[in-house]
Amino acid sequence: MQQVVDFGPGFGLEQLEAPLADVMRDTGASVGLLYLLPPGDRVLQLTVISGVSQQIAAPWARITVGAPLPAADAVRQQRLVWLSSQEEVARRYPQLALVLPYAFMLAAVPISCGTSVWGGLVLLWPIWHPPQLSSHERDALSTCCESEGVLLQQAADQGQPLLPTDEPRVLAPLRSGRMVSGEAPAAFDFAERLPQGCCALDLDGRVTFVNTAAGDLLGTRVGALLGSRPWESLPWLHNPLFEDRYRAAVISRRPASFTILRPPDQWLFFQLHPDDSGISIQITSVPAEHAKPPMPWQHTPPEPEVGATALYHLTHLAAGLTQAVGADDVVQLACDQIVPAFGPQALALLTAEEGRLHVIGTRGFSAELAKIFDSQQLASDTPAVRALLTGAPGFYATFADLKRAYPPAVHRDELPACAVLPLIASGRTVGTLILGYDRPHPFPAPERAILASLTGLIAQALDRARLYDIKHQTAHALQTGLLPHTLPTIQGLSLAARYRPAGHGIDIGGDFYDLIPYGEASAAAAIGDVQGHNITAAALMGQVRIAVHAHATGGAPPGEVLARTNRLLIDLDPGLFTSCLYTHLDLAHHRAHLATAGHPPPLIRHPDGHTEILHLPPGLLLGIDPDATYPTTEIPFPPGALLVLYTDGLVETPGTDLDDATADLATCLAQAPEQTIDALADTLINHCPSTPHQDDIALLLIRAMEPPQGDLERGTAAL
């Protein structure tokens, strides 16, 4: 029996921390990430972190449910995702492996309660974990997710839903040992007596302890190191080497080491020893003659370089942008990645439209400031307009710097520093990126280089995406223009239709449907799919639909309608084939006559709820053989019966057996509750796999009604 929690005024996200800490302790996991999925949202938001810094986790602070990542797959598919090796991570999730090229094991599981999905949980283990989860670990994962799901469900039921905040909560490290009173001074004295340098980093990479010998070897005061990251406070350590070894130690929980030159001639050997609370570092001097090839990771930076974390974040953004389809995808990805990963607290993306700047995405800026950005005329002299027109970036370390460059500037928020960067693609400036910082920011040369690379990636992706959007909108307009905008009113029938274009690509599809009334108690329905996804296929689709419509109005039987249309296609010789299913509905005698030309089988739900797949006698695709015949099948179609016609995009998915997918659709139809025909159409078209579908979908629902008794129910064609 589930315990009901009393959600008082003090109840909050901290209640989610204990189950996460428990599952990490019970399973020995080194890293834990808890995501929440707000109701009605499609983005998983990182809410609680344990065992890793927020900086390392930043690229995955927000994950769309459709993203090719373990957490998204676990939530979307409602199953455990287990990755047992670095090789498996690289094979199944190359984008993740590119940004975390370290050895670790990973489990991702959904958090749900009943039919509600509330988020997901990701745990990481060092590589010495066994290749499979034990039954105890699986039970611990289930217990954690069940506990979190119940908490989230009960909070929502009591009107106090737990929603993620802008910044995730970071749990204190899980310590395995116990400190005895008086040990701290003894440990300090012990470390001070050692001739080797000793220092400690927390999981965020900041120095928490350093002995005098380490300060001497590093050439700085001990006090100058405390609280800083070594690769940020020591210029000669500011290169990807140190930071990458730190990241590797944190993620894999394996020792790491490297040799590096402290200018002008002092070689130092660093050994990193990680655990769940941080990293202990031992530093020793290495004679120059021993510091050459036998020691790995040698590096002599001529000047401060870009840090490894920034490079990995840039790589992650680049990989994500290659998968962005439309401009909305680019904007969402930029907002989700730049703010948490690259340091700014606010972001705005702007493009030029109709003589002024237009905000296409913002994060962190106030609504008032975003409105000001959105109203700047291209004739005005502002940092954003100047960056757009000249292609030159502007870096303002303080508001005073901005004021000197633009005297009319007014400080409207609490962000004293900003960068205004042009988005340049193929030699053209396509927009402006504004970044805001919550403290003075000097913008050193390496960071300016990173920001230049970042804006170049966004500009190229945005340019491609806008071209895609234009072509996709044009293709979709042509496609929908060839389909009926509404379904006719036919006495004795309740109707609904849906059309959904493919999830990717800009090519136009060849799916079509039609409903043709003729006579006092007769109608015909057709659905088909022309081979190919291009303008030729669309044009042929229009011709096929017109031909079917013309033959239907003459009252020819289904087999004859298909045979005539087939001969027309062969005469046209388009080089494309077409599947088609045609049915004649005899409403006076409650009968339906069907014939198929290589089309997926229709479904029928009988008045008693029994549902079956209608396996009709097969006929060749249209456009192959001029002498092909198409047998006609007659079935009862009494009041209350429902006929479902669809194209193969609804059931055809790579790696899925077509018969199994059709059976699943029939089961969905059989189990659908009593609802309007429009609602049922939405249920069926949303039954298709959650992964982006590669083909168009057309769906036509026809329900036989009782003889007219007042108003007839009638659905709509949703395009």
Short mmCIF file of C-alpha atoms in Angstrom, two decimals, residues 329-616:
data_model
loop_
_atom_site.label_atom_id
_atom_site.label_comp_id
_atom_site.label_asym_id
_atom_site.label_seq_id
_atom_site.Cartn_x
_atom_site.Cartn_y
_atom_site.Cartn_z
CA ASP A 329 15.18 23.19 -33.61
CA VAL A 330 18.27 25.38 -33.98
CA VAL A 331 16.90 28.05 -31.65
CA GLN A 332 15.86 25.51 -29.01
CA LEU A 333 19.22 23.74 -29.14
CA ALA A 334 21.16 27.01 -28.91
CA CYS A 335 19.11 28.14 -25.89
CA ASP A 336 19.40 24.77 -24.18
CA GLN A 337 23.16 24.42 -24.71
CA ILE A 338 24.79 27.85 -24.62
CA VAL A 339 23.36 29.20 -21.37
CA PRO A 340 24.28 26.21 -19.15
CA ALA A 341 27.48 25.18 -20.97
CA PHE A 342 29.31 28.37 -21.96
CA GLY A 343 28.85 30.66 -18.98
CA PRO A 344 26.29 33.35 -19.90
CA GLN A 345 23.12 33.76 -17.88
CA ALA A 346 21.02 35.05 -20.79
CA LEU A 347 20.81 34.66 -24.55
CA ALA A 348 18.88 36.17 -27.43
CA LEU A 349 18.90 35.11 -31.09
CA LEU A 350 17.81 37.74 -33.60
CA THR A 351 17.31 37.86 -37.37
CA ALA A 352 16.48 40.73 -39.72
CA GLU A 353 12.95 40.83 -41.09
CA GLU A 354 11.11 43.69 -42.82
CA GLY A 355 13.62 46.36 -41.86
CA ARG A 356 14.00 45.50 -38.18
CA LEU A 357 15.45 42.93 -35.83
CA HIS A 358 13.19 40.09 -34.80
CA VAL A 359 13.81 37.87 -31.75
CA ILE A 360 13.49 34.21 -32.73
CA GLY A 361 14.61 32.82 -29.37
CA THR A 362 15.50 34.06 -25.91
CA ARG A 363 16.53 32.61 -22.57
CA GLY A 364 17.24 34.50 -19.34
CA PHE A 365 16.54 38.06 -20.52
CA SER A 366 13.54 39.90 -19.09
CA ALA A 367 10.43 40.23 -21.22
CA GLU A 368 10.95 44.00 -21.29
CA LEU A 369 14.48 43.70 -22.68
CA ALA A 370 13.47 41.01 -25.19
CA LYS A 371 10.76 43.39 -26.44
CA ILE A 372 13.36 46.13 -26.91
CA PHE A 373 15.58 43.74 -28.88
CA ASP A 374 12.59 42.84 -31.03
CA SER A 375 11.78 46.40 -32.06
CA GLN A 376 15.16 47.74 -33.22
CA GLN A 377 15.04 49.29 -36.68
CA LEU A 378 17.95 48.44 -38.97
CA ALA A 379 18.55 52.17 -39.35
CA SER A 380 19.22 52.54 -35.60
CA ASP A 381 22.69 52.57 -34.06
CA THR A 382 22.63 49.77 -31.49
CA PRO A 383 25.14 46.98 -30.75
CA ALA A 384 22.86 44.32 -32.23
CA VAL A 385 22.20 46.26 -35.44
CA ARG A 386 25.86 47.21 -35.83
CA ALA A 387 26.94 43.56 -35.45
CA LEU A 388 24.38 42.55 -38.07
CA LEU A 389 25.37 45.24 -40.59
CA THR A 390 29.15 45.22 -40.13
CA GLY A 391 29.77 41.58 -39.21
CA ALA A 392 32.01 42.76 -36.33
CA PRO A 393 31.47 41.37 -32.80
CA GLY A 394 31.18 43.57 -29.75
CA PHE A 395 32.55 42.52 -26.33
CA TYR A 396 31.58 44.65 -23.33
CA ALA A 397 33.23 43.50 -20.11
CA THR A 398 31.18 45.94 -18.02
CA PHE A 399 28.19 48.16 -18.55
CA ALA A 400 30.58 51.12 -18.50
CA ASP A 401 32.25 49.69 -21.61
CA LEU A 402 28.87 49.43 -23.32
CA LYS A 403 27.98 52.98 -22.26
CA ARG A 404 31.23 54.35 -23.73
CA ALA A 405 30.53 52.62 -27.05
CA TYR A 406 26.80 53.50 -27.07
CA PRO A 407 26.01 56.53 -24.87
CA PRO A 408 22.21 56.10 -25.18
CA ALA A 409 22.44 52.63 -23.60
CA VAL A 410 20.30 52.16 -20.47
CA HIS A 411 21.02 49.45 -17.89
CA ARG A 412 17.69 47.58 -17.78
CA ASP A 413 18.70 44.36 -16.03
CA GLU A 414 21.22 42.93 -13.59
CA LEU A 415 23.60 41.71 -16.29
CA PRO A 416 26.62 44.04 -16.37
CA ALA A 417 28.54 42.33 -19.21
CA CYS A 418 27.48 41.22 -22.67
CA ALA A 419 28.75 39.98 -26.01
CA VAL A 420 27.01 40.90 -29.27
CA LEU A 421 28.04 38.53 -32.03
CA PRO A 422 27.17 38.40 -35.73
CA LEU A 423 25.90 35.11 -37.16
CA ILE A 424 27.76 34.73 -40.45
CA ALA A 425 27.10 31.89 -42.91
CA SER A 426 28.60 31.66 -46.41
CA GLY A 427 29.83 35.23 -46.16
CA ARG A 428 26.37 36.60 -45.24
CA THR A 429 25.27 37.86 -41.85
CA VAL A 430 22.03 36.02 -41.09
CA GLY A 431 21.43 37.25 -37.56
CA THR A 432 22.83 38.38 -34.23
CA LEU A 433 23.52 36.52 -30.98
CA ILE A 434 23.43 38.47 -27.70
CA LEU A 435 24.90 36.89 -24.56
CA GLY A 436 24.43 38.42 -21.11
CA TYR A 437 26.60 37.76 -18.02
CA ASP A 438 25.71 38.34 -14.37
CA ARG A 439 29.14 39.77 -13.45
CA PRO A 440 31.92 41.69 -15.21
CA HIS A 441 33.44 39.44 -17.88
CA PRO A 442 36.82 40.17 -19.51
CA PHE A 443 36.40 37.96 -22.63
CA PRO A 444 40.00 36.72 -23.02
CA ALA A 445 41.22 35.79 -26.49
CA PRO A 446 40.65 32.01 -26.14
CA GLU A 447 37.02 32.59 -25.11
CA ARG A 448 36.50 34.97 -28.03
CA ALA A 449 37.75 32.22 -30.31
CA ILE A 450 35.29 29.74 -28.82
CA LEU A 451 32.43 32.22 -29.20
CA ALA A 452 33.41 32.85 -32.82
CA SER A 453 33.30 29.10 -33.51
CA LEU A 454 30.00 28.82 -31.68
CA THR A 455 28.34 31.61 -33.68
CA GLY A 456 29.66 30.13 -36.92
CA LEU A 457 28.07 26.78 -36.13
CA ILE A 458 24.74 28.39 -35.20
CA ALA A 459 24.74 30.63 -38.28
CA GLN A 460 25.35 27.74 -40.67
CA ALA A 461 22.71 25.59 -38.98
CA LEU A 462 20.21 28.48 -38.94
CA ASP A 463 20.84 29.23 -42.62
CA ARG A 464 20.25 25.58 -43.56
CA ALA A 465 17.22 25.34 -41.29
CA ARG A 466 15.52 28.42 -42.73
CA LEU A 467 16.01 27.06 -46.25
CA TYR A 468 14.53 23.77 -45.07
CA ASP A 469 11.55 25.55 -43.52
CA ILE A 470 10.81 27.42 -46.76
CA LYS A 471 11.01 24.29 -48.89
CA HIS A 472 9.04 22.23 -46.37
CA GLN A 473 6.27 24.83 -46.16
CA THR A 474 6.08 25.02 -49.95
CA ALA A 475 5.96 21.24 -50.30
CA HIS A 476 3.38 20.88 -47.55
CA ALA A 477 1.19 23.59 -49.12
CA LEU A 478 1.33 21.75 -52.44
CA GLN A 479 0.62 18.42 -50.76
CA THR A 480 -2.38 19.65 -48.79
CA GLY A 481 -3.65 21.55 -51.82
CA LEU A 482 -4.06 18.23 -53.62
CA LEU A 483 -6.08 16.71 -50.77
CA PRO A 484 -9.70 17.48 -49.86
CA HIS A 485 -9.93 20.36 -47.41
CA THR A 486 -13.14 19.03 -45.88
CA LEU A 487 -15.06 15.81 -46.07
CA PRO A 488 -18.54 15.89 -47.61
CA THR A 489 -21.63 15.41 -45.52
CA ILE A 490 -23.03 11.97 -46.32
CA GLN A 491 -26.27 10.93 -44.70
CA GLY A 492 -25.72 7.75 -42.70
CA LEU A 493 -21.94 8.14 -42.29
CA SER A 494 -19.70 9.68 -39.66
CA LEU A 495 -16.30 10.63 -41.12
CA ALA A 496 -12.85 11.78 -40.06
CA ALA A 497 -9.55 12.06 -41.90
CA ARG A 498 -5.99 12.89 -40.95
CA TYR A 499 -2.86 13.62 -42.93
CA ARG A 500 0.60 13.89 -41.35
CA PRO A 501 3.73 14.66 -43.38
CA ALA A 502 6.98 12.77 -42.82
CA GLY A 503 8.98 13.71 -39.73
CA HIS A 504 12.16 14.52 -41.68
CA GLY A 505 13.13 15.74 -45.09
CA ILE A 506 11.66 18.34 -47.42
CA ASP A 507 10.31 16.05 -50.10
CA ILE A 508 6.60 15.98 -50.78
CA GLY A 509 4.73 12.75 -50.25
CA GLY A 510 2.30 10.89 -52.49
CA ASP A 511 -0.32 9.80 -49.94
CA PHE A 512 -3.95 10.67 -50.70
CA TYR A 513 -7.51 9.91 -49.66
CA ASP A 514 -10.93 10.79 -50.99
CA LEU A 515 -14.60 10.37 -50.08
CA ILE A 516 -17.06 10.53 -52.99
CA PRO A 517 -20.85 10.70 -52.51
CA TYR A 518 -23.09 9.52 -55.36
CA GLY A 519 -26.71 8.41 -55.48
CA GLU A 520 -29.08 8.67 -52.56
CA ALA A 521 -27.60 5.92 -50.42
CA SER A 522 -24.14 5.29 -51.87
CA ALA A 523 -20.65 6.58 -51.41
CA ALA A 524 -17.13 5.58 -52.33
CA ALA A 525 -13.89 5.93 -50.39
CA ALA A 526 -10.35 5.67 -51.68
CA ILE A 527 -6.90 5.85 -50.13
CA GLY A 528 -3.57 5.42 -51.85
CA ASP A 529 0.17 6.02 -51.87
CA VAL A 530 2.24 6.96 -54.92
CA GLN A 531 5.81 5.65 -54.92
CA GLY A 532 8.41 8.34 -54.22
CA HIS A 533 8.65 11.64 -52.38
CA ASN A 534 9.03 14.41 -54.91
CA ILE A 535 7.09 16.79 -57.14
CA THR A 536 6.57 14.04 -59.73
CA ALA A 537 4.97 11.80 -57.12
CA ALA A 538 2.73 14.65 -55.97
CA ALA A 539 1.62 15.42 -59.52
CA LEU A 540 0.87 11.75 -60.17
CA MET A 541 -1.00 11.55 -56.88
CA GLY A 542 -3.27 14.35 -58.08
CA GLN A 543 -3.90 12.53 -61.37
CA VAL A 544 -4.66 9.22 -59.65
CA ARG A 545 -7.07 10.88 -57.24
CA ILE A 546 -8.88 12.63 -60.11
CA ALA A 547 -9.06 9.37 -62.09
CA VAL A 548 -10.46 7.41 -59.15
CA HIS A 549 -12.95 10.17 -58.44
CA ALA A 550 -14.12 10.24 -62.06
CA HIS A 551 -14.57 6.47 -62.31
CA ALA A 552 -16.32 6.32 -58.93
CA THR A 553 -19.02 8.81 -59.84
CA GLY A 554 -20.02 6.52 -62.71
CA GLY A 555 -20.94 3.81 -60.20
CA ALA A 556 -18.41 1.24 -61.46
CA PRO A 557 -17.58 -1.59 -59.02
CA PRO A 558 -14.32 -1.32 -57.05
CA GLY A 559 -12.39 -3.82 -59.17
CA GLU A 560 -13.31 -1.98 -62.36
CA VAL A 561 -12.41 1.44 -60.89
CA LEU A 562 -8.93 0.17 -60.04
CA ALA A 563 -8.51 -1.57 -63.42
CA ARG A 564 -9.40 1.63 -65.32
CA THR A 565 -7.10 3.74 -63.15
CA ASN A 566 -4.34 1.19 -63.68
CA ARG A 567 -4.62 1.46 -67.46
CA LEU A 568 -4.52 5.25 -67.24
CA LEU A 569 -1.29 5.14 -65.24
CA ILE A 570 0.31 2.81 -67.75
CA ASP A 571 -0.69 5.16 -70.58
CA LEU A 572 0.87 8.08 -68.69
CA ASP A 573 4.03 6.00 -68.16
CA PRO A 574 5.29 8.02 -65.15
CA GLY A 575 7.75 5.32 -64.07
CA LEU A 576 6.11 5.21 -60.63
CA PHE A 577 3.79 2.69 -59.04
CA THR A 578 0.81 3.37 -56.81
CA SER A 579 -0.96 1.41 -54.11
CA CYS A 580 -4.67 2.06 -53.72
CA LEU A 581 -7.64 0.69 -51.79
CA TYR A 582 -11.14 1.47 -53.04
CA THR A 583 -14.43 0.71 -51.35
CA HIS A 584 -18.04 1.18 -52.43
CA LEU A 585 -20.45 1.74 -49.53
CA ASP A 586 -24.03 0.58 -50.05
CA LEU A 587 -25.76 2.36 -47.18
CA ALA A 588 -29.26 1.13 -48.10
CA HIS A 589 -28.28 -2.53 -47.72
CA HIS A 590 -25.52 -2.01 -45.12
CA ARG A 591 -22.83 -3.56 -47.30
CA ALA A 592 -19.31 -2.56 -48.34
CA HIS A 593 -17.45 -3.75 -51.45
CA LEU A 594 -13.64 -3.46 -51.42
CA ALA A 595 -10.75 -4.03 -53.80
CA THR A 596 -7.05 -3.43 -53.29
CA ALA A 597 -4.06 -2.69 -55.47
CA GLY A 598 -1.18 -3.68 -53.19
CA HIS A 599 -2.39 -1.47 -50.34
CA PRO A 600 -2.19 -2.22 -46.58
CA PRO A 601 -5.27 -4.13 -45.37
CA PRO A 602 -8.12 -2.09 -43.89
CA LEU A 603 -9.42 -2.63 -40.37
CA ILE A 604 -13.04 -3.00 -39.31
CA ARG A 605 -14.49 -2.71 -35.84
CA HIS A 606 -17.87 -4.36 -35.63
CA PRO A 607 -20.73 -2.93 -33.60
CA ASP A 608 -20.00 -5.36 -30.74
CA GLY A 609 -16.37 -4.06 -30.52
CA HIS A 610 -14.79 -7.06 -32.19
CA THR A 611 -12.00 -5.83 -34.49
CA GLU A 612 -10.34 -7.60 -37.40
CA ILE A 613 -7.89 -7.06 -40.20
CA LEU A 614 -9.53 -7.46 -43.61
CA HIS A 615 -7.15 -9.57 -45.69
CA LEU A 616 -8.48 -8.87 -49.17
#
